Short mmCIF file of C-alpha atoms in Angstrom, two decimals:
data_model
loop_
_atom_site.label_atom_id
_atom_site.label_comp_id
_atom_site.label_asym_id
_atom_site.label_seq_id
_atom_site.Cartn_x
_atom_site.Cartn_y
_atom_site.Cartn_z
CA MET A 1 9.71 69.93 16.22
CA ILE A 2 12.77 68.02 15.22
CA GLY A 3 15.54 70.22 13.98
CA ARG A 4 17.69 69.77 10.93
CA HIS A 5 20.42 68.12 13.05
CA GLY A 6 17.91 65.68 14.51
CA LYS A 7 16.54 64.73 11.09
CA PHE A 8 20.07 64.08 9.90
CA LEU A 9 20.73 61.72 12.83
CA ILE A 10 17.50 59.86 12.16
CA PHE A 11 18.48 59.52 8.49
CA LEU A 12 21.89 58.14 9.45
CA TYR A 13 20.25 55.70 11.86
CA VAL A 14 17.89 54.42 9.19
CA VAL A 15 20.73 54.07 6.68
CA PHE A 16 22.72 52.17 9.30
CA LEU A 17 19.85 49.75 9.91
CA VAL A 18 19.35 49.17 6.18
CA VAL A 19 23.06 48.53 5.62
CA LEU A 20 23.21 46.24 8.61
CA PHE A 21 20.21 44.28 7.36
CA LEU A 22 21.70 43.89 3.88
CA MET A 23 25.05 42.81 5.20
CA CYS A 24 23.52 40.18 7.47
CA SER A 25 21.10 38.87 4.84
CA THR A 26 23.87 38.51 2.25
CA ASP A 27 26.31 36.78 4.66
CA LEU A 28 28.76 39.68 4.56
CA ILE A 29 28.99 39.66 8.34
CA ILE A 30 27.45 36.38 9.56
CA ARG A 31 28.35 33.62 7.14
CA GLU A 32 26.83 30.18 7.69
CA PRO A 33 29.63 27.59 7.65
CA GLU A 34 29.31 25.35 4.64
CA LYS A 35 28.84 21.80 5.81
CA GLU A 36 30.70 19.25 3.69
CA ILE A 37 28.55 16.71 1.89
CA TYR A 38 30.27 13.37 2.29
CA GLN A 39 30.10 10.90 -0.58
CA ILE A 40 29.57 7.34 0.73
CA ALA A 41 29.41 4.26 -1.49
CA VAL A 42 27.54 1.19 -0.21
CA ILE A 43 28.61 -2.12 -1.77
CA ILE A 44 26.39 -5.01 -0.74
CA GLU A 45 26.50 -8.62 -1.84
CA ASP A 46 22.86 -8.89 -2.86
CA GLU A 47 19.68 -6.80 -2.55
CA ARG A 48 17.93 -9.86 -1.18
CA SER A 49 20.29 -10.06 1.79
CA ASP A 50 18.11 -10.30 4.87
CA ASN A 51 15.77 -7.31 4.90
CA TYR A 52 17.23 -4.93 2.32
CA SER A 53 14.20 -2.62 2.40
CA ASN A 54 14.53 -1.76 6.10
CA PHE A 55 18.33 -1.56 5.77
CA ARG A 56 17.93 0.99 2.98
CA LYS A 57 15.38 3.02 4.96
CA GLY A 58 17.83 3.33 7.85
CA MET A 59 20.61 4.52 5.57
CA ASP A 60 18.39 7.04 3.82
CA GLN A 61 17.29 8.44 7.19
CA ALA A 62 20.86 8.87 8.36
CA ALA A 63 21.90 10.40 5.02
CA MET A 64 19.17 13.02 5.33
CA GLU A 65 20.05 13.90 8.94
CA LEU A 66 23.85 13.90 8.53
CA ASN A 67 24.09 15.64 5.13
CA VAL A 68 25.47 12.63 3.30
CA ASP A 69 25.11 11.48 -0.29
CA VAL A 70 24.76 7.68 -0.28
CA HIS A 71 24.72 5.55 -3.44
CA PHE A 72 24.21 1.80 -3.59
CA ILE A 73 26.06 -0.78 -5.64
CA THR A 74 25.17 -4.47 -5.75
CA LEU A 75 27.25 -7.34 -7.10
CA TYR A 76 26.27 -8.82 -10.43
CA GLU A 77 26.96 -12.28 -9.01
CA LYS A 78 26.20 -13.00 -5.36
CA MET A 79 29.30 -13.75 -3.24
CA ASP A 80 31.67 -12.62 -6.02
CA VAL A 81 34.53 -11.30 -3.85
CA GLU A 82 36.78 -10.47 -6.80
CA GLN A 83 34.13 -8.17 -8.25
CA GLN A 84 33.49 -6.61 -4.83
CA MET A 85 37.15 -5.76 -4.32
CA LYS A 86 37.36 -4.21 -7.80
CA LEU A 87 34.26 -2.11 -7.04
CA MET A 88 35.87 -0.90 -3.82
CA ASP A 89 38.93 0.22 -5.71
CA ARG A 90 36.77 1.94 -8.36
CA GLU A 91 34.68 3.84 -5.85
CA GLN A 92 37.79 4.95 -3.98
CA GLN A 93 39.36 6.25 -7.23
CA ASP A 94 36.08 7.95 -8.21
CA GLY A 95 36.23 10.11 -5.07
CA ALA A 96 34.12 8.31 -2.46
CA ASP A 97 34.95 9.65 1.00
CA ALA A 98 34.05 6.36 2.69
CA LEU A 99 32.72 2.89 1.89
CA ILE A 100 30.13 0.70 3.58
CA VAL A 101 30.62 -2.93 2.62
CA VAL A 102 28.91 -6.26 3.31
CA PRO A 103 31.92 -8.52 2.61
CA ALA A 104 31.34 -11.45 0.28
CA ASP A 105 34.36 -13.22 1.82
CA GLU A 106 35.72 -12.05 5.19
CA GLU A 107 39.02 -13.91 4.88
CA ARG A 108 39.85 -12.36 1.52
CA MET A 109 38.62 -8.95 2.60
CA SER A 110 40.77 -8.91 5.74
CA GLY A 111 43.91 -8.28 3.68
CA LYS A 112 42.38 -5.48 1.59
CA ASN A 113 44.21 -2.12 1.89
CA MET A 114 42.16 1.05 1.47
CA THR A 115 42.99 4.74 1.78
CA VAL A 116 39.47 5.76 2.72
CA PRO A 117 37.49 4.67 5.80
CA VAL A 118 35.52 1.40 5.41
CA ILE A 119 32.61 0.30 7.59
CA PHE A 120 32.02 -3.44 7.34
CA LEU A 121 28.52 -4.73 7.94
CA ARG A 122 27.58 -8.12 9.37
CA SER A 123 31.27 -8.84 9.80
CA GLY A 124 33.88 -8.96 12.55
CA LEU A 125 36.44 -7.21 10.39
CA GLY A 126 37.96 -3.98 11.70
CA GLY A 127 41.19 -2.04 12.11
CA ALA A 128 42.65 1.40 11.62
CA GLY A 129 40.23 3.63 9.69
CA MET A 130 37.66 0.86 9.69
CA GLY A 131 34.52 0.21 11.67
CA SER A 132 32.30 -2.81 12.01
CA ILE A 133 28.62 -3.32 12.67
CA THR A 134 27.94 -7.00 13.10
CA VAL A 135 25.40 -9.52 14.20
CA ASP A 136 26.52 -12.61 16.11
CA TYR A 137 24.93 -15.11 13.76
CA GLU A 138 26.30 -18.06 15.69
CA LYS A 139 24.58 -16.76 18.80
CA MET A 140 21.42 -16.23 16.72
CA GLY A 141 21.50 -19.87 15.63
CA GLU A 142 21.92 -20.94 19.25
CA LYS A 143 18.95 -18.80 20.29
CA LEU A 144 16.68 -20.20 17.60
CA ALA A 145 17.68 -23.82 18.37
CA ARG A 146 16.80 -23.32 22.05
CA GLU A 147 13.39 -22.03 21.08
CA ILE A 148 12.86 -24.98 18.72
CA LEU A 149 13.70 -27.44 21.51
CA GLU A 150 11.06 -25.77 23.71
CA ASP A 151 8.40 -26.24 21.00
CA ILE A 152 8.92 -29.66 19.42
CA PRO A 153 8.18 -33.21 20.68
CA LYS A 154 11.23 -35.05 22.07
CA ASP A 155 11.18 -37.67 19.32
CA SER A 156 11.27 -35.11 16.52
CA SER A 157 14.10 -34.92 14.00
CA VAL A 158 15.37 -31.53 12.89
CA LEU A 159 16.34 -31.12 9.24
CA LEU A 160 18.79 -28.24 8.73
CA LEU A 161 18.36 -27.09 5.13
CA THR A 162 21.39 -25.61 3.42
CA ASP A 163 22.62 -24.74 -0.05
CA PRO A 164 26.44 -24.80 0.01
CA ALA A 165 26.74 -23.35 -3.51
CA LYS A 166 25.15 -20.10 -2.26
CA GLN A 167 26.19 -20.27 1.38
CA GLY A 168 27.78 -17.19 2.91
CA ASP A 169 29.62 -16.61 6.19
CA MET A 170 26.38 -15.56 7.88
CA ASP A 171 24.68 -18.84 6.89
CA ARG A 172 27.62 -20.95 8.12
CA MET A 173 27.80 -19.24 11.51
CA PHE A 174 24.01 -19.41 11.95
CA LEU A 175 23.93 -23.13 11.14
CA ARG A 176 26.95 -23.85 13.37
CA GLY A 177 25.28 -22.22 16.35
CA ALA A 178 22.06 -24.16 15.84
CA GLU A 179 23.90 -27.48 15.44
CA THR A 180 25.89 -26.89 18.64
CA VAL A 181 22.75 -26.45 20.79
CA LEU A 182 20.81 -29.29 19.13
CA ALA A 183 23.72 -31.71 19.50
CA ALA A 184 24.24 -30.78 23.16
CA ASP A 185 20.56 -31.63 23.80
CA GLY A 186 20.89 -35.00 22.06
CA CYS A 187 18.35 -33.96 19.41
CA SER A 188 18.22 -36.05 16.23
CA MET A 189 19.24 -33.84 13.34
CA GLN A 190 20.38 -34.06 9.74
CA VAL A 191 21.98 -31.46 7.48
CA VAL A 192 20.29 -31.56 4.05
CA ASP A 193 21.81 -30.01 0.95
CA ILE A 194 18.86 -28.87 -1.13
CA ASN A 195 21.17 -28.03 -4.08
CA GLU A 196 19.33 -27.82 -7.44
CA ALA A 197 16.40 -30.00 -6.39
CA GLY A 198 14.93 -27.35 -4.08
CA VAL A 199 12.37 -28.09 -1.42
CA PRO A 200 10.46 -30.28 -0.75
CA ALA A 201 11.87 -32.41 -3.62
CA SER A 202 15.21 -32.83 -1.88
CA LEU A 203 13.46 -34.12 1.28
CA GLU A 204 10.95 -36.59 -0.16
CA ASN A 205 13.06 -39.70 0.26
CA LEU A 206 14.01 -39.06 3.89
CA PRO A 207 12.32 -41.49 6.35
CA VAL A 208 11.55 -38.74 8.83
CA TRP A 209 9.82 -36.81 6.03
CA GLN A 210 7.66 -39.74 5.05
CA GLU A 211 6.73 -40.31 8.69
CA GLY A 212 5.51 -36.73 9.06
CA LYS A 213 7.84 -35.89 11.93
CA ALA A 214 10.14 -33.41 10.26
CA VAL A 215 11.06 -30.12 11.88
CA ILE A 216 12.66 -27.73 9.37
CA LEU A 217 15.34 -25.14 10.16
CA ALA A 218 16.30 -23.08 7.11
CA GLU A 219 19.74 -21.48 7.03
CA ASN A 220 18.59 -18.38 5.11
CA GLN A 221 15.52 -16.48 4.06
CA GLU A 222 15.43 -17.83 0.51
CA ILE A 223 15.16 -21.44 1.69
CA LEU A 224 12.71 -20.46 4.45
CA THR A 225 10.45 -18.63 1.98
CA GLU A 226 10.52 -21.54 -0.50
CA MET A 227 9.67 -24.05 2.23
CA ALA A 228 6.82 -21.89 3.56
CA GLU A 229 5.41 -21.56 0.05
CA SER A 230 5.41 -25.35 -0.28
CA LEU A 231 3.55 -25.67 2.99
CA SER A 232 0.99 -23.06 1.93
CA ASN A 233 0.29 -25.05 -1.22
CA ASP A 234 -0.30 -28.21 0.86
CA SER A 235 2.45 -30.02 -1.04
CA ALA A 236 4.43 -30.59 2.19
CA ALA A 237 2.06 -29.74 5.04
CA GLU A 238 1.44 -33.35 6.18
CA HIS A 239 5.19 -34.03 6.52
CA VAL A 240 6.23 -31.03 8.66
CA ILE A 241 5.47 -30.29 12.30
CA GLY A 242 7.49 -27.07 12.52
CA LEU A 243 9.24 -24.58 10.28
CA TYR A 244 11.84 -22.12 11.57
CA GLY A 245 14.52 -19.78 10.16
CA ARG A 246 15.79 -16.23 10.03
CA GLY A 247 14.88 -13.08 8.11
CA ASN A 248 12.05 -10.55 8.21
CA THR A 249 11.07 -9.89 4.63
CA VAL A 250 7.39 -9.16 3.91
CA PRO A 251 6.70 -12.72 2.57
CA ILE A 252 8.33 -14.29 5.64
CA LEU A 253 6.26 -12.13 8.01
CA ASN A 254 3.11 -12.98 6.03
CA TYR A 255 3.87 -16.71 6.26
CA LEU A 256 4.52 -16.33 9.99
CA ASP A 257 1.21 -14.54 10.43
CA SER A 258 -0.57 -17.26 8.44
CA GLY A 259 0.90 -20.02 10.59
CA TYR A 260 3.12 -21.65 7.95
CA ILE A 261 6.27 -20.51 9.76
CA ASP A 262 6.45 -21.19 13.51
CA GLY A 263 9.28 -18.90 14.57
CA ILE A 264 12.03 -16.66 13.19
CA CYS A 265 15.09 -14.81 14.39
CA VAL A 266 15.33 -11.23 13.12
CA THR A 267 17.74 -8.29 13.31
CA ASP A 268 17.03 -4.58 13.49
CA ASP A 269 18.02 -3.85 9.89
CA PHE A 270 16.85 -0.23 10.01
CA SER A 271 19.22 0.51 12.88
CA ILE A 272 22.06 -1.37 11.14
CA GLY A 273 21.61 0.86 8.07
CA TYR A 274 21.38 4.02 10.14
CA LEU A 275 24.35 3.23 12.35
CA SER A 276 26.55 2.31 9.39
CA VAL A 277 26.24 5.79 7.84
CA SER A 278 26.64 7.41 11.24
CA ALA A 279 29.80 5.39 11.90
CA ALA A 280 31.27 6.37 8.53
CA VAL A 281 30.67 10.07 9.26
CA GLN A 282 32.27 9.74 12.69
CA VAL A 283 35.46 8.30 11.20
CA LEU A 284 35.53 10.97 8.49
CA GLU A 285 35.31 13.65 11.19
CA GLY A 286 38.31 12.22 13.03
CA ASN A 287 36.64 10.09 15.68
CA ASP A 288 37.57 6.53 16.51
CA SER A 289 36.01 3.79 14.44
CA SER A 290 33.13 1.85 15.97
CA TYR A 291 32.73 -1.86 16.62
CA ILE A 292 29.05 -2.55 17.32
CA VAL A 293 27.40 -5.94 17.90
CA MET A 294 23.64 -5.84 17.27
CA ASP A 295 21.07 -7.98 19.07
CA SER A 296 18.79 -10.50 17.42
CA TYR A 297 15.20 -11.25 18.40
CA TYR A 298 13.04 -14.36 18.36
CA ILE A 299 9.62 -13.67 16.90
CA GLU A 300 6.47 -15.83 16.82
CA LYS A 301 3.08 -15.06 15.36
CA GLU A 302 1.77 -13.43 18.51
CA ASP A 303 4.74 -11.04 18.56
CA LEU A 304 3.96 -9.48 15.17
CA ARG A 305 1.60 -6.87 16.65
CA LYS A 306 3.54 -6.14 19.83
CA THR A 307 4.73 -2.55 20.17
CA ALA A 308 8.15 -3.76 21.34
CA TYR A 309 8.90 -5.22 17.89
CA GLU A 310 7.07 -2.69 15.73
CA ASN A 311 10.14 -0.58 14.85
CA VAL A 312 12.21 -3.68 14.16
CA LEU A 313 9.73 -5.30 11.79
CA PHE A 314 7.93 -2.29 10.29
CA PRO A 315 10.16 0.80 10.58
CA ILE A 316 8.88 4.13 9.29
CA GLU A 317 11.37 6.71 7.95
#
């Protein structure tokens, strides 16, 4: 039998275990470090910019993994740099720890002074306390032009559709790259300002259009989508032998799958969104800012169901 002294020791042991359990469970001994929740404001030029949906998915995924609160702000007027700069100041004053910005005007933005880290997207801007995740749009234009030259008859004329009133830096670089390659090959080409007329109305009086030899290269996804819609309604089908552009929105992918678009260049927007949040956190934690150049990919109809492009075109959170 256990004596009185033994029972007392057992009682003390049980009390010790209970106290130890309570202290541990209430963080009196082992306290989990509180991880700071960073506040990051994302100021983009337009929700229609390239593939906003995949871009947003990538940011949301990074925010969940890295304990970040991300909120999105879009400009009331596309390419309004004055408004964008005011929004940056407002978010900084309201306590944002970092900003992620798609600059409406790189030249104006390059002189902007900020006291919080800024990650610029689709831009070559950078500097102290700033990072940049960019796509070489000029190189993308060159890549697409080379693919077009592989596809089209030698006597074809390429119409480069542009809308200067809404043109951004990405559009200009993309078009410049395409023009460089087409000109070097001796390809007949013409830059067409669609302006308010839209397509195909702005093309109807061009000789190459009337002859049914037009190859279309759209500078952005809005023009590409509008042109594909015209082809799908048979209002322009007899005049066009090829339609190309950039962007991977759902309508563009559907038109590519249906054969109304022949080829597109795309970027991995999910990864751009994810890496932008990750880069902001790295700077906030004292690491050097990042300068990342993302690849672009040329996609045709047969590529839509290839595993290699599945995560780029149809990312899952």
